[in-house]
């Protein structure tokens, strides 16, 4: 394959194999970009059905004024359902979107190799199978590459360009450019279990499931707190949307592919839902019931506590950085009516407020009872990391936990202080790292390991998580904001609490501690 032969243009024909949800979407965007597209499916009539359905969708878009009639007509006229793979003889790239099983994919590519011309690229849209394994048995494994689109293809901008061990750099770069020409945002990835998004996202689900398993919070509380941190959906409602069967099987495949590394262990909470047929939205019930869900609305409607601060002799703001400044500003505002002002202790190693000897601290990962035991202070409350900007959209829910040794008056006061600081306090069990902090730290940790292992770059991970799963920021942007040492401390506290391999700090993150100043 010479480099010059690899420059693809809109005149080059594309064959999409598999006319299901993904294949139809890929055919649409290739045709919209001007390519003649052949569409093949093993089930007779499936390709023609997919084309007819797309025609309907485009007609609706025209009716809504979102697409011109001529663009719709041009797009649909470029898609030709075909009854055999022989159409592959005339194309520059074949994109496979068939069933997610290794053997059928291997067989298909071996058949295609006998038909395509010598410069054609073979791409697979697999979401979990090793590209290296699919290429095994090909005469030219260097021309096989992963082109992992996200669902729905026309709307999701990310494409993971996945290189197996034998994929040529030229082929990966050509597919990268093709994805750009199709108005997507491609990111290079090395073929490892879960690639980028499906790997780094594991803790988003796993930490919520771990908290549910120990009955630390309800699904509605978890979702509300995670949404308040800027995520579009909480982990429980998202798993309900994806389907617990699908989510569980991705987790299982990442777990197995990593030789049962404890970090990726699936959850018995989710297994029970799957075994019980409670698959989420599609089955009418998962964590919530559908269509109506009283449990969630009840939480949404929860009235914030009254934010009256009745007692405050001395208030000291501990720690430095933007988070300590934010607390100092809030404490100044809260104490003003009593003609009091907080003092500051910027050299403290913890961030939070000392209120008449009681401690209200930003979580460093340790449960409140551990902080109480190590300091000898009975009245301790720890609160979660407030990720979203202050006042972004009214008071945001924030998880907090109170030490067992705390007096009942402190339990009420801690909540009042958080409410006065413009949060809706959500009491949860005294679990290490609460909700948002532990999730975020484990996401960063997983991303750090992916970078360490050469799966992607830090920029690639950020782009992938923002575009592939709509995270409000990328893991390395969070790392920048919160600082490596704070993130490592939370993971170490989790490890201390649970023991085992699950909460082990990425070596990449340990090294980052050496060179990064503390963040928030
Ligand atoms: P789907 O079940 O909607 O469609 C698969 C199509 O492939 C079916 O129409 C089926 O008849 C056809 N098919 C099966 N075996 C075939 C063969 N040997 N030759 C030709 N056609 C064959 O599946 P989907 O959701 O579109 O997924 C397709 C691929 O895309 C899978 O590898 C999947 O992992 C991947 N993927 C799916 C998603 C998603 O959210 N659905 C996201 C990213 C990637």
Coordinates of C-alpha atoms and ligand atoms in Angstrom, one line a residue:
X1 CA 0.0 0.0 0.0
X2 CA 1.7 3.2 -1.0
X3 CA 1.0 6.5 0.9
X4 CA -0.4 8.2 -2.2
X5 CA -2.9 5.4 -2.8
X6 CA -4.4 6.1 0.6
X7 CA -5.8 9.6 0.1
X8 CA -9.5 9.1 0.1
X9 CA -12.0 11.5 -1.4
X10 CA -15.8 11.8 -1.5
X11 CA -15.8 10.1 -4.8
X12 CA -14.5 6.9 -3.2
X13 CA -17.2 4.3 -2.7
X14 CA -17.9 2.8 0.8
X15 CA -19.3 -0.5 1.6
X16 CA -21.1 -0.8 5.0
X17 CA -21.7 -4.4 6.1
X18 CA -24.5 -4.8 8.7
X19 CA -27.6 -2.6 8.3
X20 CA -28.6 -2.5 12.0
X21 CA -28.7 0.6 14.1
X22 CA -25.0 1.4 13.7
X23 CA -24.6 0.4 10.0
X24 CA -27.5 2.5 9.0
X25 CA -26.1 5.5 10.8
X26 CA -22.6 5.0 9.3
X27 CA -24.2 4.7 5.8
X28 CA -26.1 7.9 6.4
X29 CA -23.1 10.0 7.4
X30 CA -20.9 8.6 4.6
X31 CA -23.6 9.4 2.0
X32 CA -24.0 12.9 3.6
X33 CA -20.3 13.4 3.0
X34 CA -20.8 12.6 -0.7
X35 CA -19.7 9.0 -1.0
X36 CA -21.5 6.4 -3.0
X37 CA -22.4 3.9 -0.3
X38 CA -23.3 0.2 -0.7
X39 CA -25.2 -1.3 2.2
X40 CA -25.1 -5.1 2.8
X41 CA -26.8 -7.2 5.4
X42 CA -26.9 -11.0 5.8
X43 CA -30.6 -10.9 6.4
X44 CA -32.3 -10.5 3.1
X45 CA -34.3 -7.2 2.8
X46 CA -32.6 -5.7 5.9
X47 CA -30.5 -3.2 3.9
X48 CA -33.5 -2.0 1.9
X49 CA -35.5 -1.7 5.1
X50 CA -32.7 0.4 6.6
X51 CA -32.6 2.6 3.6
X52 CA -36.4 3.1 3.6
X53 CA -36.3 4.0 7.3
X54 CA -33.5 6.5 6.7
X55 CA -35.6 8.0 3.9
X56 CA -38.4 8.5 6.4
X57 CA -36.1 10.2 8.9
X58 CA -34.6 12.5 6.3
X59 CA -38.1 13.4 5.1
X60 CA -39.0 14.4 8.6
X61 CA -35.9 16.5 9.0
X62 CA -36.9 18.3 5.7
X63 CA -40.4 18.9 7.1
X64 CA -38.9 20.4 10.2
X65 CA -36.7 22.7 8.1
X66 CA -33.5 21.1 9.5
X67 CA -32.4 19.7 6.1
X68 CA -32.9 20.9 2.5
X69 CA -35.0 18.7 0.3
X70 CA -32.1 18.4 -2.2
X71 CA -29.6 17.4 0.5
X72 CA -32.0 14.7 1.7
X73 CA -32.5 13.5 -1.9
X74 CA -28.8 13.5 -2.6
X75 CA -28.1 11.5 0.6
X76 CA -30.6 8.8 0.0
X77 CA -29.8 8.4 -3.7
X78 CA -26.2 7.7 -2.8
X79 CA -27.2 4.6 -0.7
X80 CA -27.6 1.4 -2.6
X81 CA -28.7 -1.8 -0.8
X82 CA -26.8 -4.7 -2.3
X83 CA -27.5 -8.4 -2.1
X84 CA -23.9 -9.7 -2.1
X85 CA -20.5 -8.8 -0.8
X86 CA -19.2 -8.5 -4.4
X87 CA -19.8 -4.8 -4.2
X88 CA -16.6 -4.7 -2.1
X89 CA -14.6 -5.0 -5.3
X90 CA -15.2 -1.3 -6.1
X91 CA -14.8 0.4 -2.8
X92 CA -11.9 2.1 -1.0
X93 CA -13.1 1.2 2.5
X94 CA -15.4 -1.4 4.0
X95 CA -16.9 -0.6 7.4
X96 CA -18.2 -3.6 9.3
X97 CA -21.1 -3.2 11.8
X98 CA -22.3 -6.8 12.2
X99 CA -23.0 -8.8 15.3
X100 CA -20.5 -8.3 18.2
X101 CA -18.9 -11.7 18.0
X102 CA -15.3 -12.5 17.0
X103 CA -15.8 -15.5 14.7
X104 CA -18.4 -13.9 12.4
X105 CA -16.3 -10.8 12.1
X106 CA -13.1 -12.8 11.3
X107 CA -14.9 -14.9 8.7
X108 CA -16.4 -11.7 7.1
X109 CA -13.1 -10.0 6.8
X110 CA -11.4 -13.1 5.3
X111 CA -14.2 -13.2 2.7
X112 CA -13.9 -9.5 2.0
X113 CA -10.1 -9.8 1.6
X114 CA -10.7 -12.1 -1.4
X115 CA -12.9 -9.5 -3.0
X116 CA -11.5 -6.0 -2.3
X117 CA -8.8 -4.3 -4.3
X118 CA -5.3 -4.2 -2.8
X119 CA -5.5 -0.7 -1.5
X120 CA -8.9 -1.0 0.2
X121 CA -9.1 -0.4 4.0
X122 CA -11.0 -2.7 6.2
X123 CA -12.6 -1.1 9.3
X124 CA -14.5 -2.6 12.1
X125 CA -17.0 -0.8 14.3
X126 CA -16.5 -3.3 17.2
X127 CA -17.0 -1.8 20.6
X128 CA -15.2 -4.4 22.6
X129 CA -13.4 -7.0 20.5
X130 CA -9.7 -6.8 20.0
X131 CA -8.8 -5.4 16.6
X132 CA -5.6 -7.5 16.7
X133 CA -7.7 -10.7 17.2
X134 CA -10.1 -9.8 14.3
X135 CA -7.1 -9.3 12.0
X136 CA -5.7 -12.8 12.9
X137 CA -5.9 -14.9 9.8
X138 CA -5.9 -12.0 7.3
X139 CA -3.3 -12.0 4.5
X140 CA -2.9 -8.2 5.1
X141 CA -3.7 -7.6 8.7
X142 CA -2.0 -4.2 8.4
X143 CA -5.1 -2.8 6.6
X144 CA -7.6 -3.6 9.3
X145 CA -8.4 -0.8 11.8
X146 CA -11.1 -0.1 14.3
X147 CA -13.4 2.8 13.4
X148 CA -15.6 2.9 16.6
X149 CA -18.6 5.2 16.2
X150 CA -21.0 6.0 19.0
X151 CA -24.7 5.7 19.0
X152 CA -26.6 7.5 17.5
X153 CA -23.9 7.8 14.8
X154 CA -25.3 11.0 13.1
X155 CA -25.3 12.9 16.4
X156 CA -22.3 11.6 18.4
X157 CA -19.1 13.3 17.2
X158 CA -16.5 11.0 18.6
X159 CA -14.8 8.2 16.6
X160 CA -12.1 6.0 18.2
X161 CA -9.6 5.0 15.6
X162 CA -8.3 1.8 17.1
X163 CA -5.0 0.3 16.0
X164 CA -4.3 -3.4 16.6
X165 CA -0.8 -4.8 16.9
X166 CA -0.5 -5.1 13.1
X167 CA -2.5 -2.1 11.9
X168 CA -0.3 0.2 9.8
X169 CA 0.1 3.8 11.0
X170 CA -0.9 4.9 7.4
X171 CA -4.2 3.1 7.6
X172 CA -4.9 4.6 11.0
X173 CA -4.1 8.0 9.8
X174 CA -6.2 7.7 6.7
X175 CA -9.2 6.6 8.7
X176 CA -8.6 9.5 11.1
X177 CA -8.7 11.9 8.2
X178 CA -11.8 10.3 6.8
X179 CA -13.6 10.6 10.1
X180 CA -12.7 14.3 10.1
X181 CA -14.0 14.7 6.6
X182 CA -17.2 13.2 7.9
X183 CA -17.3 16.0 10.5
X184 CA -16.4 13.7 13.4
X185 CA -13.8 14.2 16.0
X186 CA -11.4 11.2 15.8
X187 CA -9.1 10.1 18.6
X188 CA -6.3 7.5 18.2
X189 CA -6.5 4.5 20.5
X190 CA -4.5 1.3 21.0
X191 CA -6.6 -1.9 20.9
X192 CA -6.9 -2.8 24.6
X193 CA -10.0 -3.9 26.4
X194 CA -12.7 -1.2 26.3
X195 CA -10.5 1.1 24.1
X196 CA -10.8 4.6 25.6
X197 CA -14.3 5.5 26.5
X198 CA -15.7 2.1 27.6
X199 CA -12.6 1.6 29.7
X200 CA -12.3 5.0 31.4
X201 CA -16.0 5.1 32.1
X202 CA -16.1 1.9 34.1
X203 CA -15.7 3.6 37.5
X204 CA -18.7 5.9 36.7
X205 CA -20.9 2.9 37.0
X206 CA -18.8 0.8 39.4
X207 CA -18.5 3.3 42.2
X208 CA -22.3 3.9 42.2
X209 CA -22.9 0.2 42.3
X210 CA -20.4 -0.2 45.1
X211 CA -22.2 2.5 47.1
X212 CA -25.5 0.8 46.5
X213 CA -24.1 -2.5 47.5
X214 CA -23.2 -1.1 50.9
X215 CA -26.5 0.8 51.1
X216 CA -24.7 4.1 51.4
X217 CA -27.2 6.1 49.3
X218 CA -30.3 5.5 47.2
X219 CA -30.2 5.6 43.4
X220 CA -32.1 8.9 43.4
X221 CA -29.5 10.4 45.8
X222 CA -26.6 9.2 43.8
X223 CA -28.1 10.5 40.6
X224 CA -29.0 13.8 42.0
X225 CA -25.5 14.4 43.5
X226 CA -23.7 13.3 40.3
X227 CA -26.0 15.5 38.1
X228 CA -25.3 18.4 40.4
X229 CA -21.6 17.9 39.6
X230 CA -22.4 18.7 36.0
X231 CA -23.0 15.3 34.4
X232 CA -26.0 15.1 32.2
X233 CA -27.2 12.0 33.8
X234 CA -26.5 10.2 37.0
X235 CA -25.0 6.7 36.9
X236 CA -28.2 4.8 37.9
X237 CA -30.5 6.5 35.4
X238 CA -27.8 6.1 32.7
X239 CA -27.5 2.4 33.4
X240 CA -31.3 2.2 33.2
X241 CA -31.1 3.9 29.8
X242 CA -28.2 1.8 28.4
X243 CA -29.8 -1.4 29.7
X244 CA -28.4 -3.4 32.6
X245 CA -27.8 -6.4 30.3
X246 CA -25.6 -4.4 27.9
X247 CA -23.8 -2.5 30.7
X248 CA -23.2 -5.7 32.7
X249 CA -21.9 -7.5 29.6
X250 CA -19.4 -4.7 28.8
X251 CA -18.2 -4.7 32.4
X252 CA -17.8 -8.4 32.3
X253 CA -15.9 -8.4 29.0
X254 CA -13.5 -5.7 30.3
X255 CA -13.1 -7.7 33.5
X256 CA -12.4 -11.0 31.7
X257 CA -10.1 -9.3 29.1
X258 CA -8.0 -8.0 32.0
X259 CA -7.6 -11.5 33.4
X260 CA -10.0 -10.8 36.2
X261 CA -8.3 -7.7 37.6
X262 CA -10.3 -6.7 40.7
X263 CA -10.4 -3.1 39.6
X264 CA -13.1 -4.1 37.0
X265 CA -15.1 -6.6 39.0
X266 CA -18.8 -6.6 38.0
X267 CA -21.4 -5.8 40.7
X268 CA -23.8 -8.3 42.3
X269 CA -26.3 -5.4 42.5
X270 CA -26.4 -5.2 38.7
X271 CA -26.3 -9.0 38.2
X272 CA -29.4 -9.3 40.3
X273 CA -31.2 -6.7 38.1
X274 CA -30.1 -8.6 35.0
X275 CA -31.1 -12.0 36.4
X276 CA -34.5 -10.6 37.4
X277 CA -35.1 -9.1 34.0
X278 CA -35.1 -5.6 35.4
X279 CA -33.1 -4.2 32.5
X280 CA -34.0 -0.6 32.8
X281 CA -36.1 1.6 30.5
X282 CA -36.5 -1.1 27.9
X283 CA -38.1 -3.6 30.3
X284 CA -40.1 -0.9 32.2
X285 CA -38.1 -1.3 35.4
X286 CA -34.5 -1.1 36.5
X287 CA -33.4 1.2 39.4
X288 CA -36.5 3.2 38.6
X289 CA -39.9 2.3 37.1
X290 CA -40.9 3.6 33.6
X291 CA -42.6 5.6 32.3
X292 CA -43.4 7.3 35.6
X293 CA -40.8 7.3 38.4
X294 CA -42.1 8.6 41.8
X295 CA -38.9 7.8 43.6
X296 CA -36.9 10.2 41.5
X297 CA -39.3 13.1 41.5
X298 CA -39.7 12.8 45.3
X299 CA -36.0 13.4 45.6
X300 CA -36.0 16.3 43.1
X301 CA -38.7 17.9 45.0
X302 CA -36.9 17.6 48.4
X303 CA -37.0 21.0 50.1
X304 CA -33.7 22.4 51.0
X305 CA -33.2 22.7 54.8
X306 CA -33.6 26.1 56.4
X307 CA -30.3 27.8 56.1
X308 CA -30.4 29.6 59.5
X309 CA -27.1 29.6 61.4
X310 CA -28.1 29.9 65.1
X311 CA -24.7 29.6 66.7
X312 CA -21.2 30.6 65.8
X313 CA -18.7 31.9 68.2
X314 CA -15.5 31.4 66.2
X315 CA -15.2 30.2 62.6
X316 CA -11.8 29.4 61.1
X317 CA -11.4 28.7 57.4
X318 CA -8.7 26.1 57.0
X319 CA -6.5 25.4 53.9
X320 CA -5.7 27.4 50.8
X321 CA -6.6 27.5 47.1
X322 CA -9.8 28.2 45.2
X323 CA -12.0 25.9 47.3
X324 CA -10.8 27.4 50.6
X325 CA -11.4 30.9 49.1
X326 CA -14.9 29.8 48.1
X327 CA -15.6 28.6 51.7
X328 CA -14.1 31.8 53.2
X329 CA -16.4 34.0 51.0
X330 CA -19.4 31.9 52.0
X331 CA -18.5 32.0 55.7
X332 CA -18.0 35.8 55.5
X333 CA -21.4 36.2 54.0
X334 CA -23.1 33.9 56.5
X335 CA -21.5 35.5 59.6
X336 CA -22.1 39.1 58.5
X337 CA -25.6 39.5 60.0
X338 CA -24.0 38.5 63.4
X339 CA -21.2 41.1 62.9
X340 CA -18.7 38.3 62.9
X341 CA -16.0 37.4 60.4
X342 CA -14.1 34.1 59.9
X343 CA -10.4 34.0 60.4
X344 CA -8.1 32.0 58.1
X345 CA -5.6 29.2 58.6
X346 CA -4.1 28.8 55.1
X347 CA -1.3 26.5 56.2
X348 CA -3.7 23.8 57.3
X349 CA -3.4 20.5 55.5
X350 CA -7.2 20.1 55.3
X351 CA -9.8 22.3 53.7
X352 CA -12.9 23.3 55.5
X353 CA -14.4 25.2 58.4
X354 CA -13.7 24.9 62.1
X355 CA -17.0 26.0 63.7
X356 CA -16.6 26.4 67.5
X357 CA -14.3 23.4 67.5
X358 CA -16.5 21.2 65.2
X359 CA -15.0 20.3 61.9
X360 CA -16.8 20.6 58.5
X361 CA -14.2 19.4 56.0
X362 CA -14.0 18.9 52.2
X363 CA -13.5 15.1 51.9
X364 CA -10.0 13.9 51.6
X365 CA -11.3 10.4 51.1
X366 CA -11.4 9.5 54.7
X367 CA -14.7 8.8 56.3
X368 CA -15.8 11.3 59.0
X369 CA -15.3 8.6 61.7
X370 CA -11.7 8.2 60.7
X371 CA -11.1 11.9 60.8
X372 CA -12.8 12.0 64.3
X373 CA -10.6 9.2 65.6
X374 CA -7.4 10.6 64.3
X375 CA -8.0 14.2 65.5
X376 CA -9.9 13.5 68.7
X377 CA -12.7 15.8 67.6
X378 CA -16.1 14.3 68.1
X379 CA -18.1 16.6 65.9
X380 CA -16.9 16.0 62.4
X381 CA -18.8 16.2 59.1
X382 CA -17.2 15.7 55.7
X383 CA -18.7 16.9 52.4
X384 CA -18.3 16.0 48.8
X385 CA -16.4 17.8 46.1
X386 CA -18.6 20.5 44.6
X387 CA -17.7 20.3 40.9
X388 CA -20.0 22.6 39.2
X389 CA -19.3 26.3 39.5
X390 CA -21.0 28.1 42.4
X391 CA -24.5 29.2 41.6
X392 CA -24.3 27.6 38.2
X393 CA -28.0 26.7 38.3
X394 CA -29.3 27.4 41.8
X395 CA -28.4 25.4 44.9
X396 CA -26.7 22.1 44.0
X397 CA -27.1 18.8 45.9
X398 CA -24.0 17.9 47.8
X399 CA -23.4 14.7 49.7
X400 CA -22.1 14.8 53.3
X401 CA -21.6 12.4 56.2
X402 CA -21.4 13.0 59.9
X403 CA -19.1 11.0 62.3
X404 CA -20.7 8.5 64.6
X405 CA -19.4 10.3 67.6
X406 CA -21.1 13.6 66.6
X407 CA -23.7 15.1 68.9
X408 CA -27.2 15.3 67.3
X409 CA -26.9 19.1 67.4
X410 CA -23.9 19.0 65.1
X411 CA -25.6 16.7 62.7
X412 CA -28.3 19.4 62.2
X413 CA -25.8 22.3 62.3
X414 CA -23.5 20.7 59.6
X415 CA -26.5 20.5 57.3
X416 CA -27.5 24.1 58.0
X417 CA -24.0 25.3 57.3
X418 CA -23.9 23.5 53.9
X419 CA -27.4 24.9 53.1
X420 CA -26.2 28.4 54.1
X421 CA -23.3 27.9 51.7
X422 CA -25.9 27.4 49.0
X423 CA -25.9 23.6 48.7
X424 CA -28.8 21.2 49.1
X425 CA -27.2 18.9 51.7
X426 CA -27.8 15.2 51.0
X427 CA -27.0 13.0 54.1
X428 CA -25.4 9.7 53.0
X429 CA -23.6 6.9 54.9
X430 CA -20.1 7.6 56.1
X431 CA -18.4 5.9 53.1
X432 CA -14.9 6.8 52.0
X433 CA -14.8 9.5 49.2
X434 CA -18.6 10.0 49.4
X435 CA -20.1 10.1 45.9
X436 CA -18.6 12.6 43.5
X437 CA -15.0 12.6 44.9
X438 CA -14.6 8.9 44.7
X439 CA -16.1 8.6 41.3
X440 CA -14.1 11.4 39.9
X441 CA -10.8 10.2 41.4
X442 CA -11.3 6.7 40.0
X443 CA -12.1 8.1 36.6
X444 CA -8.9 10.1 36.6
X445 CA -7.0 7.0 37.9
X446 CA -8.3 4.8 35.1
X447 CA -7.5 7.5 32.5
X448 CA -4.0 7.8 33.9
X449 CA -3.5 4.1 33.6
X450 CA -4.8 4.2 30.0
X451 CA -2.2 6.9 29.2
X452 CA 0.5 5.1 31.0
X453 CA -0.2 2.0 28.9
X454 CA -0.1 3.9 25.6
X455 CA -3.8 3.5 24.9
X456 CA -4.3 7.2 24.2
X457 CA -2.9 10.6 25.0
X458 CA -4.2 12.9 27.8
X459 CA -5.8 15.1 25.2
X460 CA -7.3 12.1 23.5
X461 CA -8.8 10.9 26.8
X462 CA -10.3 14.3 27.5
X463 CA -11.8 14.6 24.1
X464 CA -13.1 11.0 24.1
X465 CA -14.9 11.3 27.5
X466 CA -16.4 14.7 26.7
X467 CA -17.7 13.6 23.3
X468 CA -18.2 9.9 23.7
X469 CA -20.1 10.1 27.0
X470 CA -20.8 13.8 27.4
X471 CA -18.8 14.3 30.6
X472 CA -18.7 17.9 31.7
X473 CA -14.9 17.9 31.6
X474 CA -12.1 15.4 30.7
X475 CA -10.3 13.4 33.4
X476 CA -7.1 15.4 32.9
X477 CA -8.9 18.6 33.2
X478 CA -10.2 17.4 36.6
X479 CA -6.7 16.4 37.4
X480 CA -5.5 19.9 36.6
X481 CA -8.2 21.5 38.7
X482 CA -8.0 19.3 41.8
X483 CA -4.3 18.3 41.8
X484 CA -2.7 14.9 41.6
X485 CA -1.9 14.7 45.3
X486 CA -5.5 15.3 46.4
X487 CA -6.7 12.6 43.9
X488 CA -4.1 10.1 45.1
X489 CA -5.1 10.8 48.7
X490 CA -8.7 9.9 48.0
X491 CA -7.8 6.7 46.2
X492 CA -5.5 5.8 49.1
X493 CA -8.3 6.4 51.6
X494 CA -10.5 4.1 49.5
X495 CA -7.8 1.4 49.5
X496 CA -7.3 1.8 53.2
X497 CA -11.0 1.3 53.8
X498 CA -11.6 -1.6 51.4
X499 CA -8.2 -3.2 51.0
X500 CA -7.5 -5.2 47.9
X501 CA -6.4 -4.4 44.3
X502 CA -9.4 -2.4 43.3
X503 CA -8.3 1.0 44.6
X504 CA -4.6 1.0 43.6
X505 CA -3.1 4.2 42.5
X506 CA -1.9 4.5 38.9
X507 CA 1.9 4.8 38.7
X508 CA 1.3 7.6 36.2
X509 CA -0.7 9.5 38.8
X510 CA 2.0 8.9 41.5
X511 CA 4.5 10.5 39.2
X512 CA 2.2 13.4 38.5
X513 CA 2.2 14.2 42.2
X514 CA 5.8 15.0 42.0
X515 CA 5.4 17.6 39.3
X516 CA 2.0 19.1 39.9
X517 CA 1.2 21.8 42.5
X518 CA -1.9 21.1 44.7
X519 CA -5.1 22.2 42.9
X520 CA -8.4 23.2 44.3
Ligands
LIG1 P1 -27.6 -4.6 15.3 O1 -28.1 -5.8 15.8 O2 -28.6 -3.4 15.3 O3 -27.2 -4.8 13.7 C1 -26.4 -5.8 13.3 C2 -26.8 -6.2 11.8 O4 -25.8 -7.0 11.3 C3 -28.1 -6.9 11.7 O5 -28.9 -6.3 10.8 C4 -27.7 -8.3 11.3 O6 -28.7 -8.9 10.4 C5 -26.4 -8.0 10.6 N1 -25.5 -9.2 10.5 C6 -25.2 -10.0 11.5 N2 -24.3 -10.9 11.1 C7 -23.9 -10.5 9.8 C8 -23.0 -11.0 8.9 N3 -22.2 -12.0 9.1 N4 -22.9 -10.4 7.7 C9 -23.7 -9.3 7.4 N5 -24.6 -8.9 8.2 C10 -24.7 -9.4 9.5 O7 -26.3 -4.2 15.9 P2 -25.6 -2.7 16.2 O8 -26.1 -2.2 17.5 O9 -25.8 -1.9 14.9 O10 -24.1 -3.1 16.4 C11 -23.3 -3.5 15.3 C12 -21.8 -3.4 15.7 O11 -21.5 -2.0 16.1 C13 -21.4 -4.3 16.8 O12 -20.1 -4.7 16.6 C14 -21.5 -3.4 18.0 O13 -20.7 -3.8 19.1 C15 -21.0 -2.1 17.5 N6 -21.4 -0.9 18.2 C16 -22.7 -0.8 18.7 C17 -23.1 0.3 19.4 C18 -24.5 0.5 19.9 O14 -24.7 1.3 20.8 N7 -25.5 -0.3 19.4 C19 -22.2 1.4 19.6 C20 -20.9 1.2 19.1 C21 -20.5 0.1 18.4

